[in-house]
Tab-separated table of N, CA and C in Angstrom:
chain	number	residue	atom	x	y	z
A	1	GLN	N	10.695	-140.669	0.547
A	1	GLN	CA	9.806	-141.644	-0.051
A	1	GLN	C	8.714	-142.039	0.929
A	2	VAL	N	7.547	-142.280	0.403
A	2	VAL	CA	6.400	-142.727	1.187
A	2	VAL	C	5.940	-144.068	0.647
A	3	GLN	N	5.606	-144.983	1.546
A	3	GLN	CA	5.036	-146.263	1.154
A	3	GLN	C	3.621	-146.352	1.731
A	4	LEU	N	2.718	-146.882	0.918
A	4	LEU	CA	1.320	-147.025	1.319
A	4	LEU	C	0.898	-148.479	1.174
A	5	VAL	N	0.245	-149.013	2.197
A	5	VAL	CA	-0.225	-150.396	2.156
A	5	VAL	C	-1.687	-150.425	2.570
A	6	GLU	N	-2.547	-150.846	1.647
A	6	GLU	CA	-3.970	-150.944	1.932
A	6	GLU	C	-4.317	-152.315	2.492
A	7	SER	N	-5.391	-152.358	3.263
A	7	SER	CA	-5.922	-153.621	3.764
A	7	SER	C	-7.401	-153.433	4.064
A	8	GLY	N	-8.088	-154.551	4.304
A	8	GLY	CA	-9.482	-154.484	4.703
A	8	GLY	C	-10.482	-154.812	3.617
A	9	GLY	N	-10.009	-155.031	2.407
A	9	GLY	CA	-10.931	-155.397	1.343
A	9	GLY	C	-11.462	-156.806	1.531
A	10	GLY	N	-12.432	-157.171	0.721
A	10	GLY	CA	-13.002	-158.506	0.807
A	10	GLY	C	-14.315	-158.576	0.065
A	11	SER	N	-15.036	-159.641	0.328
A	11	SER	CA	-16.337	-159.850	-0.305
A	11	SER	C	-17.441	-159.616	0.706
A	12	VAL	N	-18.478	-158.937	0.286
A	12	VAL	CA	-19.583	-158.616	1.181
A	12	VAL	C	-20.869	-158.592	0.377
A	13	GLN	N	-21.971	-158.839	1.027
A	13	GLN	CA	-23.265	-158.771	0.352
A	13	GLN	C	-23.748	-157.319	0.293
A	14	ALA	N	-24.579	-157.057	-0.681
A	14	ALA	CA	-25.152	-155.712	-0.821
A	14	ALA	C	-25.821	-155.297	0.480
A	15	GLY	N	-25.601	-154.044	0.855
A	15	GLY	CA	-26.121	-153.524	2.112
A	15	GLY	C	-25.149	-153.638	3.263
A	16	GLY	N	-24.078	-154.387	3.057
A	16	GLY	CA	-23.093	-154.589	4.109
A	16	GLY	C	-22.095	-153.456	4.217
A	17	SER	N	-21.130	-153.637	5.113
A	17	SER	CA	-20.132	-152.608	5.377
A	17	SER	C	-18.731	-153.195	5.377
A	18	LEU	N	-17.768	-152.350	5.080
A	18	LEU	CA	-16.355	-152.691	5.171
A	18	LEU	C	-15.591	-151.457	5.599
A	19	ARG	N	-14.473	-151.674	6.274
A	19	ARG	CA	-13.574	-150.567	6.584
A	19	ARG	C	-12.205	-150.857	5.983
A	20	LEU	N	-11.773	-149.987	5.097
A	20	LEU	CA	-10.457	-150.097	4.498
A	20	LEU	C	-9.460	-149.287	5.316
A	21	SER	N	-8.230	-149.787	5.366
A	21	SER	CA	-7.148	-149.081	6.048
A	21	SER	C	-5.997	-148.879	5.081
A	22	CYS	N	-5.259	-147.810	5.291
A	22	CYS	CA	-4.072	-147.530	4.489
A	22	CYS	C	-2.985	-147.058	5.444
A	23	ALA	N	-1.960	-147.878	5.599
A	23	ALA	CA	-0.861	-147.537	6.487
A	23	ALA	C	0.233	-146.843	5.693
A	24	ALA	N	0.598	-145.662	6.122
A	24	ALA	CA	1.633	-144.886	5.454
A	24	ALA	C	2.918	-144.922	6.264
A	25	SER	N	4.042	-145.046	5.581
A	25	SER	CA	5.343	-145.016	6.242
A	25	SER	C	6.310	-144.203	5.394
A	26	GLY	N	7.392	-143.792	6.030
A	26	GLY	CA	8.361	-142.959	5.331
A	26	GLY	C	8.157	-141.503	5.683
A	27	HIS	N	8.368	-140.632	4.734
A	27	HIS	CA	8.282	-139.190	4.963
A	27	HIS	C	6.831	-138.720	4.923
A	28	THR	N	6.048	-139.229	5.848
A	28	THR	CA	4.623	-138.950	5.804
A	28	THR	C	4.285	-137.507	6.168
A	29	ASP	N	5.127	-136.874	6.973
A	29	ASP	CA	4.782	-135.533	7.425
A	29	ASP	C	4.806	-134.514	6.295
A	30	THR	N	5.577	-134.777	5.273
A	30	THR	CA	5.636	-133.829	4.155
A	30	THR	C	5.036	-134.391	2.878
A	31	GLN	N	5.176	-135.682	2.647
A	31	GLN	CA	4.753	-136.252	1.366
A	31	GLN	C	3.435	-137.003	1.445
A	32	ALA	N	2.847	-137.112	2.622
A	32	ALA	CA	1.555	-137.791	2.755
A	32	ALA	C	0.648	-137.013	3.676
A	33	ASP	N	0.821	-135.699	3.698
A	33	ASP	CA	-0.033	-134.883	4.552
A	33	ASP	C	-1.444	-134.823	4.013
A	34	CYS	N	-1.585	-134.935	2.715
A	34	CYS	CA	-2.883	-135.010	2.070
A	34	CYS	C	-3.031	-136.396	1.448
A	35	MET	N	-4.169	-137.040	1.712
A	35	MET	CA	-4.370	-138.402	1.251
A	35	MET	C	-5.787	-138.572	0.721
A	36	ALA	N	-5.960	-139.605	-0.072
A	36	ALA	CA	-7.271	-139.816	-0.687
A	36	ALA	C	-7.483	-141.286	-1.006
A	37	TRP	N	-8.728	-141.641	-1.193
A	37	TRP	CA	-9.119	-142.985	-1.638
A	37	TRP	C	-9.668	-142.894	-3.052
A	38	PHE	N	-9.286	-143.881	-3.848
A	38	PHE	CA	-9.765	-144.017	-5.217
A	38	PHE	C	-10.215	-145.452	-5.437
A	39	ARG	N	-10.934	-145.679	-6.511
A	39	ARG	CA	-11.263	-147.046	-6.902
A	39	ARG	C	-11.258	-147.145	-8.411
A	40	GLN	N	-11.071	-148.368	-8.874
A	40	GLN	CA	-11.062	-148.625	-10.311
A	40	GLN	C	-11.758	-149.945	-10.592
A	41	PRO	N	-12.985	-149.867	-11.110
A	41	PRO	CA	-13.673	-151.101	-11.513
A	41	PRO	C	-13.006	-151.678	-12.749
A	42	PRO	N	-13.188	-152.955	-13.003
A	42	PRO	CA	-12.585	-153.568	-14.191
A	42	PRO	C	-13.001	-152.861	-15.471
A	43	GLY	N	-12.049	-152.494	-16.294
A	43	GLY	CA	-12.345	-151.883	-17.576
A	43	GLY	C	-12.754	-150.424	-17.516
A	44	LYS	N	-12.681	-149.828	-16.330
A	44	LYS	CA	-13.101	-148.432	-16.193
A	44	LYS	C	-11.949	-147.580	-15.662
A	45	GLU	N	-12.136	-146.272	-15.711
A	45	GLU	CA	-11.115	-145.357	-15.231
A	45	GLU	C	-11.127	-145.281	-13.702
A	46	ARG	N	-9.989	-144.842	-13.168
A	46	ARG	CA	-9.873	-144.663	-11.728
A	46	ARG	C	-10.724	-143.471	-11.298
A	47	GLU	N	-11.435	-143.648	-10.204
A	47	GLU	CA	-12.399	-142.658	-9.722
A	47	GLU	C	-12.031	-142.208	-8.310
A	48	GLY	N	-12.003	-140.910	-8.083
A	48	GLY	CA	-11.751	-140.388	-6.748
A	48	GLY	C	-12.993	-140.513	-5.886
A	49	LEU	N	-12.818	-140.946	-4.648
A	49	LEU	CA	-13.953	-141.173	-3.741
A	49	LEU	C	-13.985	-140.181	-2.590
A	50	ALA	N	-12.879	-140.061	-1.889
A	50	ALA	CA	-12.841	-139.208	-0.709
A	50	ALA	C	-11.404	-138.779	-0.465
A	51	ALA	N	-11.255	-137.579	0.071
A	51	ALA	CA	-9.920	-137.043	0.320
A	51	ALA	C	-9.868	-136.383	1.691
A	52	SER	N	-8.669	-136.436	2.275
A	52	SER	CA	-8.445	-135.855	3.588
A	52	SER	C	-7.254	-134.912	3.512
A	53	GLY	N	-7.501	-133.632	3.772
A	53	GLY	CA	-6.441	-132.645	3.727
A	53	GLY	C	-5.928	-132.340	5.120
A	54	ARG	N	-5.416	-131.154	5.285
A	54	ARG	CA	-4.917	-130.744	6.582
A	54	ARG	C	-6.075	-130.517	7.542
A	55	GLY	N	-5.788	-130.736	8.808
A	55	GLY	CA	-6.831	-130.539	9.801
A	55	GLY	C	-7.995	-131.461	9.557
A	56	SER	N	-9.176	-130.897	9.547
A	56	SER	CA	-10.383	-131.699	9.371
A	56	SER	C	-10.963	-131.584	7.963
A	57	ASP	N	-10.188	-131.082	7.025
A	57	ASP	CA	-10.679	-130.938	5.652
A	57	ASP	C	-10.954	-132.295	5.034
A	58	THR	N	-12.177	-132.503	4.559
A	58	THR	CA	-12.517	-133.721	3.843
A	58	THR	C	-13.356	-133.366	2.622
A	59	PHE	N	-13.235	-134.224	1.609
A	59	PHE	CA	-13.951	-134.014	0.357
A	59	PHE	C	-14.475	-135.361	-0.105
A	60	TYR	N	-15.665	-135.365	-0.698
A	60	TYR	CA	-16.293	-136.601	-1.139
A	60	TYR	C	-16.851	-136.470	-2.548
A	61	ALA	N	-16.789	-137.573	-3.274
A	61	ALA	CA	-17.483	-137.651	-4.550
A	61	ALA	C	-18.971	-137.822	-4.279
A	62	ASP	N	-19.781	-137.284	-5.154
A	62	ASP	CA	-21.231	-137.387	-4.971
A	62	ASP	C	-21.683	-138.844	-4.912
A	63	SER	N	-20.984	-139.712	-5.612
A	63	SER	CA	-21.394	-141.116	-5.704
A	63	SER	C	-21.301	-141.849	-4.372
A	64	VAL	N	-20.514	-141.319	-3.438
A	64	VAL	CA	-20.340	-142.020	-2.159
A	64	VAL	C	-20.720	-141.163	-0.958
A	65	LYS	N	-21.089	-139.925	-1.201
A	65	LYS	CA	-21.426	-139.030	-0.096
A	65	LYS	C	-22.591	-139.603	0.700
A	66	GLY	N	-22.427	-139.651	1.995
A	66	GLY	CA	-23.461	-140.203	2.853
A	66	GLY	C	-23.312	-141.688	3.130
A	67	ARG	N	-22.499	-142.392	2.336
A	67	ARG	CA	-22.284	-143.822	2.544
A	67	ARG	C	-20.859	-144.118	2.988
A	68	PHE	N	-19.904	-143.343	2.505
A	68	PHE	CA	-18.497	-143.568	2.825
A	68	PHE	C	-17.997	-142.429	3.715
A	69	THR	N	-17.105	-142.764	4.650
A	69	THR	CA	-16.506	-141.767	5.532
A	69	THR	C	-15.000	-141.954	5.564
A	70	ILE	N	-14.272	-140.884	5.300
A	70	ILE	CA	-12.810	-140.929	5.340
A	70	ILE	C	-12.355	-140.381	6.693
A	71	SER	N	-11.320	-140.983	7.244
A	71	SER	CA	-10.801	-140.516	8.525
A	71	SER	C	-9.345	-140.932	8.659
A	72	ARG	N	-8.696	-140.395	9.689
A	72	ARG	CA	-7.312	-140.762	9.985
A	72	ARG	C	-7.171	-141.016	11.475
A	73	ASP	N	-6.132	-141.766	11.817
A	73	ASP	CA	-5.856	-141.940	13.230
A	73	ASP	C	-5.127	-140.697	13.751
A	74	ASN	N	-4.878	-140.678	15.051
A	74	ASN	CA	-4.305	-139.469	15.658
A	74	ASN	C	-2.925	-139.124	15.126
A	75	THR	N	-2.177	-140.115	14.705
A	75	THR	CA	-0.836	-139.857	14.174
A	75	THR	C	-0.887	-139.412	12.722
A	76	ARG	N	-2.044	-139.526	12.110
A	76	ARG	CA	-2.249	-139.209	10.685
A	76	ARG	C	-1.438	-140.126	9.771
A	77	ALA	N	-0.957	-141.257	10.321
A	77	ALA	CA	-0.189	-142.200	9.504
A	77	ALA	C	-1.053	-143.301	8.933
A	78	THR	N	-2.291	-143.417	9.415
A	78	THR	CA	-3.203	-144.421	8.887
A	78	THR	C	-4.473	-143.743	8.411
A	79	LEU	N	-4.844	-144.063	7.201
A	79	LEU	CA	-6.048	-143.508	6.581
A	79	LEU	C	-7.104	-144.600	6.521
A	80	TYR	N	-8.329	-144.246	6.800
A	80	TYR	CA	-9.419	-145.215	6.784
A	80	TYR	C	-10.506	-144.784	5.795
A	81	LEU	N	-11.238	-145.778	5.325
A	81	LEU	CA	-12.439	-145.506	4.553
A	81	LEU	C	-13.516	-146.456	5.069
A	82	GLN	N	-14.457	-145.905	5.808
A	82	GLN	CA	-15.593	-146.684	6.287
A	82	GLN	C	-16.661	-146.661	5.213
A	83	MET	N	-17.033	-147.837	4.733
A	83	MET	CA	-18.006	-147.947	3.663
A	83	MET	C	-19.238	-148.673	4.176
A	84	SER	N	-20.396	-148.091	3.986
A	84	SER	CA	-21.636	-148.708	4.434
A	84	SER	C	-22.638	-148.729	3.291
A	85	ASN	N	-23.688	-149.530	3.476
A	85	ASN	CA	-24.724	-149.688	2.447
A	85	ASN	C	-24.084	-149.944	1.082
A	86	LEU	N	-23.184	-150.909	1.059
A	86	LEU	CA	-22.459	-151.200	-0.173
A	86	LEU	C	-23.376	-151.756	-1.241
A	87	LYS	N	-23.059	-151.411	-2.488
A	87	LYS	CA	-23.856	-151.828	-3.638
A	87	LYS	C	-22.974	-152.602	-4.593
A	88	PRO	N	-23.570	-153.435	-5.446
A	88	PRO	CA	-22.747	-154.180	-6.416
A	88	PRO	C	-21.866	-153.264	-7.263
A	89	GLU	N	-22.338	-152.069	-7.553
A	89	GLU	CA	-21.544	-151.147	-8.372
A	89	GLU	C	-20.350	-150.572	-7.618
A	90	ASP	N	-20.222	-150.866	-6.333
A	90	ASP	CA	-19.034	-150.471	-5.577
A	90	ASP	C	-17.889	-151.468	-5.763
A	91	THR	N	-18.149	-152.564	-6.456
A	91	THR	CA	-17.109	-153.555	-6.706
A	91	THR	C	-15.987	-152.939	-7.526
A	92	ALA	N	-14.774	-153.025	-6.991
A	92	ALA	CA	-13.627	-152.401	-7.646
A	92	ALA	C	-12.362	-152.704	-6.854
A	93	MET	N	-11.223	-152.346	-7.438
A	93	MET	CA	-9.970	-152.305	-6.689
A	93	MET	C	-9.904	-150.923	-6.051
A	94	TYR	N	-9.646	-150.894	-4.760
A	94	TYR	CA	-9.594	-149.637	-4.031
A	94	TYR	C	-8.140	-149.290	-3.699
A	95	TYR	N	-7.793	-148.050	-3.951
A	95	TYR	CA	-6.423	-147.580	-3.744
A	95	TYR	C	-6.412	-146.377	-2.811
A	96	CYS	N	-5.381	-146.293	-1.975
A	96	CYS	CA	-5.146	-145.033	-1.289
A	96	CYS	C	-3.966	-144.349	-1.970
A	97	ALA	N	-3.948	-143.051	-1.840
A	97	ALA	CA	-2.914	-142.250	-2.486
A	97	ALA	C	-2.546	-141.082	-1.585
A	98	ALA	N	-1.356	-140.573	-1.790
A	98	ALA	CA	-0.854	-139.492	-0.948
A	98	ALA	C	-0.172	-138.428	-1.783
A	99	ALA	N	-0.105	-137.246	-1.220
A	99	ALA	CA	0.570	-136.136	-1.884
A	99	ALA	C	0.955	-135.093	-0.850
A	100	THR	N	1.866	-134.237	-1.228
A	100	THR	CA	2.154	-133.065	-0.421
A	100	THR	C	0.978	-132.115	-0.550
A	101	CYS	N	0.560	-131.542	0.555
A	101	CYS	CA	-0.564	-130.614	0.507
A	101	CYS	C	-0.147	-129.347	-0.220
A	102	THR	N	-0.788	-129.086	-1.319
A	102	THR	CA	-0.548	-127.871	-2.081
A	102	THR	C	-1.894	-127.288	-2.505
A	103	ALA	N	-1.862	-126.060	-2.982
A	103	ALA	CA	-3.098	-125.468	-3.480
A	103	ALA	C	-3.660	-126.288	-4.630
A	104	ARG	N	-2.761	-126.820	-5.456
A	104	ARG	CA	-3.201	-127.652	-6.587
A	104	ARG	C	-3.926	-128.895	-6.092
A	105	TRP	N	-3.438	-129.510	-5.032
A	105	TRP	CA	-4.111	-130.697	-4.495
A	105	TRP	C	-5.502	-130.323	-4.015
A	106	TYR	N	-5.630	-129.221	-3.327
A	106	TYR	CA	-6.938	-128.825	-2.813
A	106	TYR	C	-7.924	-128.541	-3.943
A	107	ILE	N	-7.434	-128.059	-5.055
A	107	ILE	CA	-8.323	-127.778	-6.182
A	107	ILE	C	-8.832	-129.060	-6.820
A	108	SER	N	-8.001	-130.105	-6.817
A	108	SER	CA	-8.362	-131.332	-7.548
A	108	SER	C	-8.037	-132.580	-6.747
A	109	SER	N	-8.399	-132.612	-5.488
A	109	SER	CA	-8.020	-133.714	-4.603
A	109	SER	C	-8.563	-135.064	-5.050
A	110	LEU	N	-9.678	-135.083	-5.774
A	110	LEU	CA	-10.271	-136.344	-6.223
A	110	LEU	C	-9.857	-136.696	-7.648
A	111	ASN	N	-8.948	-135.967	-8.191
A	111	ASN	CA	-8.383	-136.270	-9.502
A	111	ASN	C	-7.118	-137.101	-9.286
A	112	PRO	N	-7.034	-138.274	-9.901
A	112	PRO	CA	-5.837	-139.117	-9.691
A	112	PRO	C	-4.522	-138.386	-9.978
A	113	ALA	N	-4.558	-137.414	-10.857
A	113	ALA	CA	-3.332	-136.696	-11.206
A	113	ALA	C	-2.795	-135.867	-10.049
A	114	ALA	N	-3.616	-135.586	-9.054
A	114	ALA	CA	-3.182	-134.773	-7.913
A	114	ALA	C	-2.357	-135.570	-6.917
A	115	SER	N	-2.404	-136.892	-6.975
A	115	SER	CA	-1.679	-137.744	-6.035
A	115	SER	C	-0.373	-138.207	-6.649
A	116	THR	N	0.634	-138.358	-5.775
A	116	THR	CA	1.964	-138.714	-6.272
A	116	THR	C	2.433	-140.091	-5.850
A	117	THR	N	1.833	-140.634	-4.797
A	117	THR	CA	2.220	-141.950	-4.301
A	117	THR	C	0.971	-142.805	-4.159
A	118	TRP	N	1.095	-144.073	-4.575
A	118	TRP	CA	-0.054	-144.976	-4.600
A	118	TRP	C	0.277	-146.283	-3.894
A	119	GLY	N	-0.736	-146.845	-3.276
A	119	GLY	CA	-0.613	-148.184	-2.748
A	119	GLY	C	-0.908	-149.205	-3.827
A	120	GLN	N	-0.826	-150.488	-3.459
A	120	GLN	CA	-1.038	-151.569	-4.413
A	120	GLN	C	-2.509	-151.893	-4.621
A	121	GLY	N	-3.345	-151.443	-3.705
A	121	GLY	CA	-4.777	-151.664	-3.863
A	121	GLY	C	-5.283	-152.837	-3.046
A	122	THR	N	-6.571	-152.796	-2.759
A	122	THR	CA	-7.255	-153.896	-2.083
A	122	THR	C	-8.607	-154.084	-2.760
A	123	GLN	N	-8.956	-155.332	-3.040
A	123	GLN	CA	-10.166	-155.633	-3.811
A	123	GLN	C	-11.400	-155.636	-2.924
A	124	VAL	N	-12.443	-154.998	-3.399
A	124	VAL	CA	-13.752	-155.031	-2.747
A	124	VAL	C	-14.749	-155.600	-3.742
A	125	THR	N	-15.453	-156.634	-3.320
A	125	THR	CA	-16.456	-157.267	-4.166
A	125	THR	C	-17.776	-157.285	-3.420
A	126	VAL	N	-18.799	-156.721	-4.034
A	126	VAL	CA	-20.124	-156.655	-3.423
A	126	VAL	C	-21.087	-157.479	-4.261
A	127	SER	N	-21.696	-158.460	-3.639
A	127	SER	CA	-22.613	-159.348	-4.353
A	127	SER	C	-24.051	-159.043	-3.959
A	128	ILE	N	-24.945	-159.442	-4.862
A	128	ILE	CA	-26.375	-159.210	-4.618
A	128	ILE	C	-26.865	-160.142	-3.534
């Protein structure tokens, strides 16, 4: 079993920055080798933002490319999402998710169906 705990959300003005963290515990070496960030605005579907695979593999949604950066610490047990130039439309609940690295995950890493374990989420609110 893997447990994921997000932190770092909050309220920020447009143009500001935030860094989200996701601490993974449990069988992370096999069940959280591939991880990703998602968000879900109120009343909308969950959207994949960025994913981190084995090694230095990273993937980004076009909507955040150039503004958001996904990274991990050296132990690969903590996942980060550095968000800059935030916009009001970035307001959402942000979730981290984990999965065993498989070919299927690599094909659809930003699809919520590719992840098997989810955190509880952290709220990000961006005001004008």
